[in-house]
Amino acid sequence: MTTMATTESRWSSGLSPFGMSWQKLMMWWFIVTDALLFAGFLGGYGFSRLGSENWPPAEKFFSLTYLTVMTFVLISSSATMACAVAAARAGDRAAVAKFTGYTMLGGIGFLGMQVYEWAHFISQGGRPWAVPEGLDARFGSYFFLVTGFHGTHVLIGVLILLVVMLRARAGRFTANGVEVAGLYWHFVDLVWVFIFGCFYLI
Amino acid sequence: MTDETGATPAPSTPQATPHYGVYFRIWGVLLAITLLMVFTKNPAILLPGMAAKATLIALWFMHLKDERKDFIFYMVASIVLMSLILFALIVPDGKAM
């Protein structure tokens, strides 16, 4: 026991980085690097769009009302996730399971709507290498890359939330664990703010 | 409050009843900004709107406002610096291509 404590003490240096857990710090580190990756994607999108003479307007292929509903669903799931974290801090197991479940439903709803959006664009002739009517094909490339990459994040988030919810129902959760999962989910919502703005509104 | 490994321990006994109201207020503000952006589609509103939404999510939903100031600086400065280089110096060159 003494040896274990000594080893832990050596590894932790007796310090708590920035006054937070290592798990939380590593999640923040991941979030920053992932944010830079998304920034690179959106930067490339902006660079290509500015230099294009026949960039398709997003309204041509997508319903803004539908996309606004998608955004509402994701923002709402972020709010319920914040409630799940608050419940975890209060040690309210039932509330953690409930709010995590709501968040997961929001994520599944968003993913379902995105699948429909993809199917709709593909049915109109949209491909990663082509856009209908001879418009700039790079729009299709960026659309499938960025929304696909974001959708993959949402899918992974839903799986993480499923684990968190099952653990909460079994009473095997920590406030720290729920908070780290929450950070990831809020990041997914935060990235969508910029994707929605850059792709569909500007 | 952290233990010797830096982990925030789970509360052994329930703490005070959590207040969910603040999250729903932030949620309402986020929805309102989204609607404003969708209805106006004005770049003068879109860019500050995106920044405002991101700030609200980071500060309140991700609880960044509760972290240490030096940590907030490292997180925000790295993203802001990268974004400035990317969107202010590189992206505009697309016009010249």
PDB file of N, CA, C and O in Angstrom, chain A residues 12 16 18-22 24-25 28-29 31-32 36 39 43 46-47 50-51 59 68 72 75-76 78 82-83 87 89-90 99 176 183 186 189 194 197 201-202, chain B residues 2 4-8 11 14-16 18 20 23-24 27 31 34-35 38 41 46 50 54 57 61-62 64 67-68 71 74-75 78 82 86-87 90-91 94 97:
ATOM      1  N   SER A  12       2.254  11.701  -9.985  1.00  0.00           N
ATOM      2  CA  SER A  12       1.461  12.926  -9.971  1.00  0.00           C
ATOM      3  C   SER A  12       2.291  14.140  -9.582  1.00  0.00           C
ATOM      4  O   SER A  12       1.838  15.264  -9.701  1.00  0.00           O
ATOM      5  N   SER A  16      -1.662  18.969  -9.000  1.00  0.00           N
ATOM      6  CA  SER A  16      -2.877  18.829  -9.781  1.00  0.00           C
ATOM      7  C   SER A  16      -2.825  19.907 -10.862  1.00  0.00           C
ATOM      8  O   SER A  16      -2.931  21.092 -10.557  1.00  0.00           O
ATOM      9  N   PHE A  18      -3.409  22.697 -13.174  1.00  0.00           N
ATOM     10  CA  PHE A  18      -4.462  23.699 -13.293  1.00  0.00           C
ATOM     11  C   PHE A  18      -5.619  23.456 -12.315  1.00  0.00           C
ATOM     12  O   PHE A  18      -6.733  23.910 -12.552  1.00  0.00           O
ATOM     13  N   GLY A  19      -5.348  22.694 -11.280  1.00  0.00           N
ATOM     14  CA  GLY A  19      -6.390  22.447 -10.274  1.00  0.00           C
ATOM     15  C   GLY A  19      -7.527  21.598 -10.771  1.00  0.00           C
ATOM     16  O   GLY A  19      -8.642  21.708 -10.278  1.00  0.00           O
ATOM     17  N   MET A  20      -7.275  20.759 -11.781  1.00  0.00           N
ATOM     18  CA  MET A  20      -8.339  19.892 -12.291  1.00  0.00           C
ATOM     19  C   MET A  20      -7.793  18.476 -12.476  1.00  0.00           C
ATOM     20  O   MET A  20      -6.581  18.259 -12.414  1.00  0.00           O
ATOM     21  N   SER A  21      -8.687  17.519 -12.690  1.00  0.00           N
ATOM     22  CA  SER A  21      -8.255  16.134 -12.851  1.00  0.00           C
ATOM     23  C   SER A  21      -7.506  15.968 -14.169  1.00  0.00           C
ATOM     24  O   SER A  21      -7.699  16.728 -15.118  1.00  0.00           O
ATOM     25  N   TRP A  22      -6.666  14.912 -14.203  1.00  0.00           N
ATOM     26  CA  TRP A  22      -5.932  14.629 -15.444  1.00  0.00           C
ATOM     27  C   TRP A  22      -6.886  14.300 -16.578  1.00  0.00           C
ATOM     28  O   TRP A  22      -6.683  14.710 -17.721  1.00  0.00           O
ATOM     29  N   LYS A  24      -9.891  15.380 -17.077  1.00  0.00           N
ATOM     30  CA  LYS A  24     -10.511  16.606 -17.580  1.00  0.00           C
ATOM     31  C   LYS A  24      -9.501  17.437 -18.378  1.00  0.00           C
ATOM     32  O   LYS A  24      -9.826  17.981 -19.442  1.00  0.00           O
ATOM     33  N   LEU A  25      -8.277  17.497 -17.866  1.00  0.00           N
ATOM     34  CA  LEU A  25      -7.249  18.260 -18.580  1.00  0.00           C
ATOM     35  C   LEU A  25      -6.984  17.657 -19.952  1.00  0.00           C
ATOM     36  O   LEU A  25      -6.878  18.381 -20.949  1.00  0.00           O
ATOM     37  N   TRP A  28      -9.723  18.531 -22.325  1.00  0.00           N
ATOM     38  CA  TRP A  28      -9.571  19.912 -22.820  1.00  0.00           C
ATOM     39  C   TRP A  28      -8.481  19.979 -23.891  1.00  0.00           C
ATOM     40  O   TRP A  28      -8.627  20.687 -24.895  1.00  0.00           O
ATOM     41  N   TRP A  29      -7.405  19.236 -23.661  1.00  0.00           N
ATOM     42  CA  TRP A  29      -6.298  19.219 -24.639  1.00  0.00           C
ATOM     43  C   TRP A  29      -6.811  18.672 -25.966  1.00  0.00           C
ATOM     44  O   TRP A  29      -6.520  19.205 -27.034  1.00  0.00           O
ATOM     45  N   ILE A  31      -9.878  18.689 -26.975  1.00  0.00           N
ATOM     46  CA  ILE A  31     -10.843  19.647 -27.539  1.00  0.00           C
ATOM     47  C   ILE A  31     -10.118  20.756 -28.305  1.00  0.00           C
ATOM     48  O   ILE A  31     -10.513  21.123 -29.413  1.00  0.00           O
ATOM     49  N   VAL A  32      -9.041  21.272 -27.735  1.00  0.00           N
ATOM     50  CA  VAL A  32      -8.304  22.351 -28.407  1.00  0.00           C
ATOM     51  C   VAL A  32      -7.708  21.845 -29.724  1.00  0.00           C
ATOM     52  O   VAL A  32      -7.843  22.493 -30.768  1.00  0.00           O
ATOM     53  N   LEU A  36      -8.772  22.983 -33.547  1.00  0.00           N
ATOM     54  CA  LEU A  36      -7.833  23.476 -34.568  1.00  0.00           C
ATOM     55  C   LEU A  36      -8.014  22.722 -35.876  1.00  0.00           C
ATOM     56  O   LEU A  36      -7.888  23.286 -36.967  1.00  0.00           O
ATOM     57  N   ALA A  39     -11.061  24.061 -37.433  1.00  0.00           N
ATOM     58  CA  ALA A  39     -10.748  25.408 -37.937  1.00  0.00           C
ATOM     59  C   ALA A  39     -10.016  25.295 -39.277  1.00  0.00           C
ATOM     60  O   ALA A  39     -10.254  26.081 -40.194  1.00  0.00           O
ATOM     61  N   GLY A  43     -11.329  26.807 -42.610  1.00  0.00           N
ATOM     62  CA  GLY A  43     -10.431  27.739 -43.288  1.00  0.00           C
ATOM     63  C   GLY A  43     -10.241  27.345 -44.750  1.00  0.00           C
ATOM     64  O   GLY A  43     -10.275  28.190 -45.648  1.00  0.00           O
ATOM     65  N   GLY A  46     -13.359  28.267 -46.609  1.00  0.00           N
ATOM     66  CA  GLY A  46     -13.427  29.701 -46.893  1.00  0.00           C
ATOM     67  C   GLY A  46     -12.477  30.097 -48.012  1.00  0.00           C
ATOM     68  O   GLY A  46     -12.830  30.892 -48.890  1.00  0.00           O
ATOM     69  N   PHE A  47     -11.285  29.527 -47.984  1.00  0.00           N
ATOM     70  CA  PHE A  47     -10.274  29.818 -49.007  1.00  0.00           C
ATOM     71  C   PHE A  47     -10.807  29.421 -50.392  1.00  0.00           C
ATOM     72  O   PHE A  47     -10.723  30.202 -51.355  1.00  0.00           O
ATOM     73  N   LEU A  50     -13.899  31.673 -51.525  1.00  0.00           N
ATOM     74  CA  LEU A  50     -13.558  33.031 -51.949  1.00  0.00           C
ATOM     75  C   LEU A  50     -12.980  33.052 -53.363  1.00  0.00           C
ATOM     76  O   LEU A  50     -13.153  34.019 -54.096  1.00  0.00           O
ATOM     77  N   GLY A  51     -12.284  31.971 -53.717  1.00  0.00           N
ATOM     78  CA  GLY A  51     -11.651  31.940 -55.035  1.00  0.00           C
ATOM     79  C   GLY A  51     -12.533  31.357 -56.123  1.00  0.00           C
ATOM     80  O   GLY A  51     -12.091  31.217 -57.265  1.00  0.00           O
ATOM     81  N   GLU A  59     -28.794  27.368 -49.980  1.00  0.00           N
ATOM     82  CA  GLU A  59     -30.256  27.234 -50.025  1.00  0.00           C
ATOM     83  C   GLU A  59     -30.721  26.456 -51.252  1.00  0.00           C
ATOM     84  O   GLU A  59     -31.855  25.980 -51.304  1.00  0.00           O
ATOM     85  N   THR A  68     -32.205  24.673 -39.170  1.00  0.00           N
ATOM     86  CA  THR A  68     -32.402  25.392 -37.902  1.00  0.00           C
ATOM     87  C   THR A  68     -32.972  24.447 -36.847  1.00  0.00           C
ATOM     88  O   THR A  68     -32.555  24.483 -35.679  1.00  0.00           O
ATOM     89  N   PHE A  72     -31.439  23.464 -33.276  1.00  0.00           N
ATOM     90  CA  PHE A  72     -32.199  23.508 -32.023  1.00  0.00           C
ATOM     91  C   PHE A  72     -32.046  22.198 -31.249  1.00  0.00           C
ATOM     92  O   PHE A  72     -31.876  22.197 -30.027  1.00  0.00           O
ATOM     93  N   ILE A  75     -28.516  22.073 -29.697  1.00  0.00           N
ATOM     94  CA  ILE A  75     -28.375  23.021 -28.576  1.00  0.00           C
ATOM     95  C   ILE A  75     -29.153  22.507 -27.363  1.00  0.00           C
ATOM     96  O   ILE A  75     -28.671  22.566 -26.223  1.00  0.00           O
ATOM     97  N   SER A  76     -30.346  21.971 -27.623  1.00  0.00           N
ATOM     98  CA  SER A  76     -31.169  21.455 -26.517  1.00  0.00           C
ATOM     99  C   SER A  76     -30.469  20.291 -25.822  1.00  0.00           C
ATOM    100  O   SER A  76     -30.494  20.182 -24.586  1.00  0.00           O
ATOM    101  N   SER A  78     -27.352  19.873 -25.589  1.00  0.00           N
ATOM    102  CA  SER A  78     -26.229  20.428 -24.826  1.00  0.00           C
ATOM    103  C   SER A  78     -26.732  20.947 -23.473  1.00  0.00           C
ATOM    104  O   SER A  78     -26.057  20.795 -22.444  1.00  0.00           O
ATOM    105  N   ALA A  82     -25.630  19.676 -19.712  1.00  0.00           N
ATOM    106  CA  ALA A  82     -25.178  20.547 -18.618  1.00  0.00           C
ATOM    107  C   ALA A  82     -25.939  20.205 -17.339  1.00  0.00           C
ATOM    108  O   ALA A  82     -25.366  20.190 -16.239  1.00  0.00           O
ATOM    109  N   CYS A  83     -27.231  19.883 -17.487  1.00  0.00           N
ATOM    110  CA  CYS A  83     -28.032  19.483 -16.323  1.00  0.00           C
ATOM    111  C   CYS A  83     -27.539  18.150 -15.762  1.00  0.00           C
ATOM    112  O   CYS A  83     -27.524  17.952 -14.534  1.00  0.00           O
ATOM    113  N   ALA A  87     -26.319  17.439 -12.037  1.00  0.00           N
ATOM    114  CA  ALA A  87     -26.906  16.355 -11.241  1.00  0.00           C
ATOM    115  C   ALA A  87     -25.821  15.423 -10.712  1.00  0.00           C
ATOM    116  O   ALA A  87     -25.895  14.957  -9.567  1.00  0.00           O
ATOM    117  N   ARG A  89     -22.747  16.222 -10.013  1.00  0.00           N
ATOM    118  CA  ARG A  89     -22.046  16.911  -8.932  1.00  0.00           C
ATOM    119  C   ARG A  89     -22.854  16.839  -7.634  1.00  0.00           C
ATOM    120  O   ARG A  89     -22.287  16.858  -6.552  1.00  0.00           O
ATOM    121  N   ALA A  90     -24.185  16.791  -7.785  1.00  0.00           N
ATOM    122  CA  ALA A  90     -25.045  16.718  -6.602  1.00  0.00           C
ATOM    123  C   ALA A  90     -25.245  15.276  -6.143  1.00  0.00           C
ATOM    124  O   ALA A  90     -25.901  15.037  -5.129  1.00  0.00           O
ATOM    125  N   PHE A  99     -31.139  12.837 -17.553  1.00  0.00           N
ATOM    126  CA  PHE A  99     -30.640  13.902 -18.433  1.00  0.00           C
ATOM    127  C   PHE A  99     -29.666  13.364 -19.488  1.00  0.00           C
ATOM    128  O   PHE A  99     -29.635  13.861 -20.609  1.00  0.00           O
ATOM    129  N   ASN A 176     -16.679  13.383 -11.986  1.00  0.00           N
ATOM    130  CA  ASN A 176     -15.613  13.707 -12.928  1.00  0.00           C
ATOM    131  C   ASN A 176     -15.851  13.046 -14.289  1.00  0.00           C
ATOM    132  O   ASN A 176     -15.685  13.669 -15.339  1.00  0.00           O
ATOM    133  N   LEU A 183     -18.025  17.605 -21.429  1.00  0.00           N
ATOM    134  CA  LEU A 183     -17.125  18.509 -22.166  1.00  0.00           C
ATOM    135  C   LEU A 183     -17.088  18.128 -23.642  1.00  0.00           C
ATOM    136  O   LEU A 183     -17.156  18.978 -24.530  1.00  0.00           O
ATOM    137  N   HIS A 186     -20.468  19.077 -25.330  1.00  0.00           N
ATOM    138  CA  HIS A 186     -20.606  20.519 -25.562  1.00  0.00           C
ATOM    139  C   HIS A 186     -19.692  20.972 -26.700  1.00  0.00           C
ATOM    140  O   HIS A 186     -20.036  21.871 -27.463  1.00  0.00           O
ATOM    141  N   ASP A 189     -21.368  20.433 -29.912  1.00  0.00           N
ATOM    142  CA  ASP A 189     -22.355  21.498 -30.134  1.00  0.00           C
ATOM    143  C   ASP A 189     -21.662  22.792 -30.566  1.00  0.00           C
ATOM    144  O   ASP A 189     -22.101  23.482 -31.475  1.00  0.00           O
ATOM    145  N   PHE A 194     -20.252  26.867 -35.668  1.00  0.00           N
ATOM    146  CA  PHE A 194     -19.446  27.431 -36.763  1.00  0.00           C
ATOM    147  C   PHE A 194     -19.752  26.757 -38.100  1.00  0.00           C
ATOM    148  O   PHE A 194     -19.741  27.412 -39.145  1.00  0.00           O
ATOM    149  N   GLY A 197     -23.037  28.245 -39.222  1.00  0.00           N
ATOM    150  CA  GLY A 197     -22.855  29.629 -39.650  1.00  0.00           C
ATOM    151  C   GLY A 197     -22.107  29.742 -40.968  1.00  0.00           C
ATOM    152  O   GLY A 197     -22.526  30.464 -41.875  1.00  0.00           O
ATOM    153  N   LEU A 201     -25.247  29.843 -43.565  1.00  0.00           N
ATOM    154  CA  LEU A 201     -25.766  31.199 -43.362  1.00  0.00           C
ATOM    155  C   LEU A 201     -24.946  32.277 -44.074  1.00  0.00           C
ATOM    156  O   LEU A 201     -25.494  33.254 -44.556  1.00  0.00           O
ATOM    157  N   ILE A 202     -23.629  32.127 -44.100  1.00  0.00           N
ATOM    158  CA  ILE A 202     -22.795  33.180 -44.705  1.00  0.00           C
ATOM    159  C   ILE A 202     -22.819  33.046 -46.226  1.00  0.00           C
ATOM    160  O   ILE A 202     -22.584  31.978 -46.745  1.00  0.00           O
TER     161      ILE A 202
ATOM    162  N   THR B   2      -9.731  18.856  -5.291  1.00  0.00           N
ATOM    163  CA  THR B   2      -9.165  17.674  -5.935  1.00  0.00           C
ATOM    164  C   THR B   2      -8.389  16.858  -4.916  1.00  0.00           C
ATOM    165  O   THR B   2      -7.986  17.365  -3.878  1.00  0.00           O
ATOM    166  N   GLU B   4      -5.081  13.878  -4.308  1.00  0.00           N
ATOM    167  CA  GLU B   4      -3.654  13.978  -4.625  1.00  0.00           C
ATOM    168  C   GLU B   4      -3.326  13.639  -6.070  1.00  0.00           C
ATOM    169  O   GLU B   4      -2.281  13.994  -6.584  1.00  0.00           O
ATOM    170  N   THR B   5      -4.242  12.933  -6.782  1.00  0.00           N
ATOM    171  CA  THR B   5      -3.992  12.624  -8.192  1.00  0.00           C
ATOM    172  C   THR B   5      -4.615  13.674  -9.097  1.00  0.00           C
ATOM    173  O   THR B   5      -4.534  13.575 -10.305  1.00  0.00           O
ATOM    174  N   GLY B   6      -5.250  14.640  -8.513  1.00  0.00           N
ATOM    175  CA  GLY B   6      -5.858  15.684  -9.328  1.00  0.00           C
ATOM    176  C   GLY B   6      -7.289  15.379  -9.704  1.00  0.00           C
ATOM    177  O   GLY B   6      -7.943  16.158 -10.365  1.00  0.00           O
ATOM    178  N   ALA B   7      -7.804  14.196  -9.309  1.00  0.00           N
ATOM    179  CA  ALA B   7      -9.160  13.826  -9.688  1.00  0.00           C
ATOM    180  C   ALA B   7     -10.169  14.478  -8.761  1.00  0.00           C
ATOM    181  O   ALA B   7      -9.940  14.585  -7.562  1.00  0.00           O
ATOM    182  N   THR B   8     -11.272  14.923  -9.370  1.00  0.00           N
ATOM    183  CA  THR B   8     -12.346  15.474  -8.554  1.00  0.00           C
ATOM    184  C   THR B   8     -13.149  14.309  -8.003  1.00  0.00           C
ATOM    185  O   THR B   8     -13.730  13.553  -8.772  1.00  0.00           O
ATOM    186  N   PRO B  11     -19.081  13.020  -5.082  1.00  0.00           N
ATOM    187  CA  PRO B  11     -19.586  13.298  -3.743  1.00  0.00           C
ATOM    188  C   PRO B  11     -20.113  12.026  -3.094  1.00  0.00           C
ATOM    189  O   PRO B  11     -20.853  11.274  -3.719  1.00  0.00           O
ATOM    190  N   PRO B  14     -25.116  13.365  -1.283  1.00  0.00           N
ATOM    191  CA  PRO B  14     -25.646  14.381  -2.196  1.00  0.00           C
ATOM    192  C   PRO B  14     -25.384  15.791  -1.697  1.00  0.00           C
ATOM    193  O   PRO B  14     -25.553  16.075  -0.520  1.00  0.00           O
ATOM    194  N   GLN B  15     -24.953  16.653  -2.632  1.00  0.00           N
ATOM    195  CA  GLN B  15     -24.710  18.044  -2.269  1.00  0.00           C
ATOM    196  C   GLN B  15     -26.025  18.803  -2.380  1.00  0.00           C
ATOM    197  O   GLN B  15     -27.081  18.199  -2.508  1.00  0.00           O
ATOM    198  N   ALA B  16     -25.940  20.099  -2.363  1.00  0.00           N
ATOM    199  CA  ALA B  16     -27.145  20.908  -2.465  1.00  0.00           C
ATOM    200  C   ALA B  16     -27.877  20.587  -3.766  1.00  0.00           C
ATOM    201  O   ALA B  16     -27.272  20.160  -4.738  1.00  0.00           O
ATOM    202  N   PRO B  18     -29.141  20.687  -7.252  1.00  0.00           N
ATOM    203  CA  PRO B  18     -28.593  21.446  -8.381  1.00  0.00           C
ATOM    204  C   PRO B  18     -29.595  22.438  -8.942  1.00  0.00           C
ATOM    205  O   PRO B  18     -30.805  22.178  -8.936  1.00  0.00           O
ATOM    206  N   TYR B  20     -30.880  23.979 -12.160  1.00  0.00           N
ATOM    207  CA  TYR B  20     -30.848  23.780 -13.607  1.00  0.00           C
ATOM    208  C   TYR B  20     -31.257  25.052 -14.352  1.00  0.00           C
ATOM    209  O   TYR B  20     -31.066  25.149 -15.555  1.00  0.00           O
ATOM    210  N   TYR B  23     -28.976  26.848 -16.849  1.00  0.00           N
ATOM    211  CA  TYR B  23     -28.711  26.174 -18.129  1.00  0.00           C
ATOM    212  C   TYR B  23     -29.850  26.397 -19.116  1.00  0.00           C
ATOM    213  O   TYR B  23     -29.629  26.517 -20.322  1.00  0.00           O
ATOM    214  N   PHE B  24     -31.073  26.441 -18.593  1.00  0.00           N
ATOM    215  CA  PHE B  24     -32.199  26.665 -19.493  1.00  0.00           C
ATOM    216  C   PHE B  24     -32.261  28.127 -19.941  1.00  0.00           C
ATOM    217  O   PHE B  24     -32.729  28.421 -21.043  1.00  0.00           O
ATOM    218  N   TRP B  27     -29.752  28.244 -22.636  1.00  0.00           N
ATOM    219  CA  TRP B  27     -30.373  27.558 -23.766  1.00  0.00           C
ATOM    220  C   TRP B  27     -31.295  28.521 -24.521  1.00  0.00           C
ATOM    221  O   TRP B  27     -31.263  28.602 -25.750  1.00  0.00           O
ATOM    222  N   LEU B  31     -30.872  29.847 -28.387  1.00  0.00           N
ATOM    223  CA  LEU B  31     -31.920  29.707 -29.410  1.00  0.00           C
ATOM    224  C   LEU B  31     -32.273  31.074 -30.006  1.00  0.00           C
ATOM    225  O   LEU B  31     -32.462  31.198 -31.216  1.00  0.00           O
ATOM    226  N   THR B  34     -29.613  32.118 -32.383  1.00  0.00           N
ATOM    227  CA  THR B  34     -29.709  31.309 -33.608  1.00  0.00           C
ATOM    228  C   THR B  34     -30.807  31.851 -34.523  1.00  0.00           C
ATOM    229  O   THR B  34     -30.606  32.011 -35.734  1.00  0.00           O
ATOM    230  N   LEU B  35     -31.965  32.137 -33.938  1.00  0.00           N
ATOM    231  CA  LEU B  35     -33.081  32.668 -34.737  1.00  0.00           C
ATOM    232  C   LEU B  35     -32.719  34.010 -35.361  1.00  0.00           C
ATOM    233  O   LEU B  35     -33.010  34.262 -36.533  1.00  0.00           O
ATOM    234  N   VAL B  38     -30.478  33.360 -38.288  1.00  0.00           N
ATOM    235  CA  VAL B  38     -31.178  32.754 -39.428  1.00  0.00           C
ATOM    236  C   VAL B  38     -32.042  33.786 -40.143  1.00  0.00           C
ATOM    237  O   VAL B  38     -32.081  33.842 -41.375  1.00  0.00           O
ATOM    238  N   LYS B  41     -29.397  36.849 -41.516  1.00  0.00           N
ATOM    239  CA  LYS B  41     -28.324  36.397 -42.423  1.00  0.00           C
ATOM    240  C   LYS B  41     -27.385  37.541 -42.791  1.00  0.00           C
ATOM    241  O   LYS B  41     -26.835  37.588 -43.885  1.00  0.00           O
ATOM    242  N   LEU B  46     -23.971  37.748 -38.052  1.00  0.00           N
ATOM    243  CA  LEU B  46     -23.573  36.333 -38.043  1.00  0.00           C
ATOM    244  C   LEU B  46     -22.266  36.113 -37.283  1.00  0.00           C
ATOM    245  O   LEU B  46     -22.179  35.204 -36.441  1.00  0.00           O
ATOM    246  N   MET B  50     -22.040  34.016 -33.881  1.00  0.00           N
ATOM    247  CA  MET B  50     -21.293  32.762 -33.703  1.00  0.00           C
ATOM    248  C   MET B  50     -20.350  32.873 -32.511  1.00  0.00           C
ATOM    249  O   MET B  50     -20.244  31.950 -31.697  1.00  0.00           O
ATOM    250  N   ALA B  54     -20.570  30.601 -29.099  1.00  0.00           N
ATOM    251  CA  ALA B  54     -19.417  29.796 -28.684  1.00  0.00           C
ATOM    252  C   ALA B  54     -18.969  30.180 -27.269  1.00  0.00           C
ATOM    253  O   ALA B  54     -18.637  29.318 -26.443  1.00  0.00           O
ATOM    254  N   ILE B  57     -21.476  28.799 -24.659  1.00  0.00           N
ATOM    255  CA  ILE B  57     -21.318  27.346 -24.494  1.00  0.00           C
ATOM    256  C   ILE B  57     -20.057  27.042 -23.687  1.00  0.00           C
ATOM    257  O   ILE B  57     -20.072  26.234 -22.749  1.00  0.00           O
ATOM    258  N   PHE B  61     -21.822  26.149 -20.264  1.00  0.00           N
ATOM    259  CA  PHE B  61     -22.056  24.708 -20.403  1.00  0.00           C
ATOM    260  C   PHE B  61     -20.775  23.916 -20.099  1.00  0.00           C
ATOM    261  O   PHE B  61     -20.830  22.859 -19.482  1.00  0.00           O
ATOM    262  N   MET B  62     -19.629  24.429 -20.561  1.00  0.00           N
ATOM    263  CA  MET B  62     -18.368  23.705 -20.317  1.00  0.00           C
ATOM    264  C   MET B  62     -17.696  24.187 -19.030  1.00  0.00           C
ATOM    265  O   MET B  62     -16.617  23.723 -18.692  1.00  0.00           O
ATOM    266  N   LEU B  64     -16.058  26.759 -18.297  1.00  0.00           N
ATOM    267  CA  LEU B  64     -14.714  27.331 -18.415  1.00  0.00           C
ATOM    268  C   LEU B  64     -14.546  28.512 -17.461  1.00  0.00           C
ATOM    269  O   LEU B  64     -13.454  28.780 -16.970  1.00  0.00           O
ATOM    270  N   GLU B  67     -12.805  27.746 -14.217  1.00  0.00           N
ATOM    271  CA  GLU B  67     -11.421  27.253 -14.204  1.00  0.00           C
ATOM    272  C   GLU B  67     -10.455  28.387 -13.866  1.00  0.00           C
ATOM    273  O   GLU B  67     -10.833  29.562 -13.859  1.00  0.00           O
ATOM    274  N   ARG B  68      -9.203  27.985 -13.661  1.00  0.00           N
ATOM    275  CA  ARG B  68      -8.189  28.990 -13.319  1.00  0.00           C
ATOM    276  C   ARG B  68      -7.925  29.910 -14.502  1.00  0.00           C
ATOM    277  O   ARG B  68      -8.022  29.510 -15.655  1.00  0.00           O
ATOM    278  N   PHE B  71      -5.369  28.782 -17.072  1.00  0.00           N
ATOM    279  CA  PHE B  71      -5.872  27.711 -17.938  1.00  0.00           C
ATOM    280  C   PHE B  71      -6.765  28.288 -19.039  1.00  0.00           C
ATOM    281  O   PHE B  71      -6.641  27.925 -20.213  1.00  0.00           O
ATOM    282  N   TYR B  74      -4.594  29.826 -21.716  1.00  0.00           N
ATOM    283  CA  TYR B  74      -3.949  28.865 -22.627  1.00  0.00           C
ATOM    284  C   TYR B  74      -4.941  28.311 -23.645  1.00  0.00           C
ATOM    285  O   TYR B  74      -4.634  28.156 -24.828  1.00  0.00           O
ATOM    286  N   MET B  75      -6.142  27.980 -23.171  1.00  0.00           N
ATOM    287  CA  MET B  75      -7.141  27.387 -24.057  1.00  0.00           C
ATOM    288  C   MET B  75      -7.601  28.399 -25.122  1.00  0.00           C
ATOM    289  O   MET B  75      -7.626  28.107 -26.309  1.00  0.00           O
ATOM    290  N   SER B  78      -4.676  29.897 -27.665  1.00  0.00           N
ATOM    291  CA  SER B  78      -4.215  29.014 -28.739  1.00  0.00           C
ATOM    292  C   SER B  78      -5.212  28.998 -29.889  1.00  0.00           C
ATOM    293  O   SER B  78      -4.833  29.052 -31.065  1.00  0.00           O
ATOM    294  N   MET B  82      -4.570  30.809 -33.614  1.00  0.00           N
ATOM    295  CA  MET B  82      -4.654  29.966 -34.811  1.00  0.00           C
ATOM    296  C   MET B  82      -5.743  30.481 -35.760  1.00  0.00           C
ATOM    297  O   MET B  82      -5.548  30.562 -36.974  1.00  0.00           O
ATOM    298  N   LEU B  86      -5.309  31.870 -39.550  1.00  0.00           N
ATOM    299  CA  LEU B  86      -6.024  31.161 -40.610  1.00  0.00           C
ATOM    300  C   LEU B  86      -7.003  32.069 -41.353  1.00  0.00           C
ATOM    301  O   LEU B  86      -6.971  32.182 -42.581  1.00  0.00           O
ATOM    302  N   PHE B  87      -7.889  32.722 -40.584  1.00  0.00           N
ATOM    303  CA  PHE B  87      -8.988  33.443 -41.219  1.00  0.00           C
ATOM    304  C   PHE B  87      -8.652  34.897 -41.591  1.00  0.00           C
ATOM    305  O   PHE B  87      -9.301  35.482 -42.445  1.00  0.00           O
ATOM    306  N   ILE B  90      -4.633  33.884 -44.114  1.00  0.00           N
ATOM    307  CA  ILE B  90      -4.551  32.878 -45.179  1.00  0.00           C
ATOM    308  C   ILE B  90      -5.815  32.837 -46.033  1.00  0.00           C
ATOM    309  O   ILE B  90      -5.750  32.894 -47.258  1.00  0.00           O
ATOM    310  N   VAL B  91      -6.981  32.748 -45.383  1.00  0.00           N
ATOM    311  CA  VAL B  91      -8.241  32.605 -46.134  1.00  0.00           C
ATOM    312  C   VAL B  91      -8.453  33.738 -47.154  1.00  0.00           C
ATOM    313  O   VAL B  91      -8.849  33.472 -48.299  1.00  0.00           O
ATOM    314  N   GLY B  94      -7.535  33.453 -50.813  1.00  0.00           N
ATOM    315  CA  GLY B  94      -8.333  32.684 -51.766  1.00  0.00           C
ATOM    316  C   GLY B  94      -8.876  33.560 -52.879  1.00  0.00           C
ATOM    317  O   GLY B  94      -9.066  33.098 -54.006  1.00  0.00           O
ATOM    318  N   MET B  97      -6.725  33.679 -55.956  1.00  0.00           N
ATOM    319  CA  MET B  97      -6.444  32.446 -56.697  1.00  0.00           C
ATOM    320  C   MET B  97      -7.272  32.371 -57.982  1.00  0.00           C
ATOM    321  O   MET B  97      -8.391  32.804 -58.031  1.00  0.00           O
TER     322      MET B  97
END
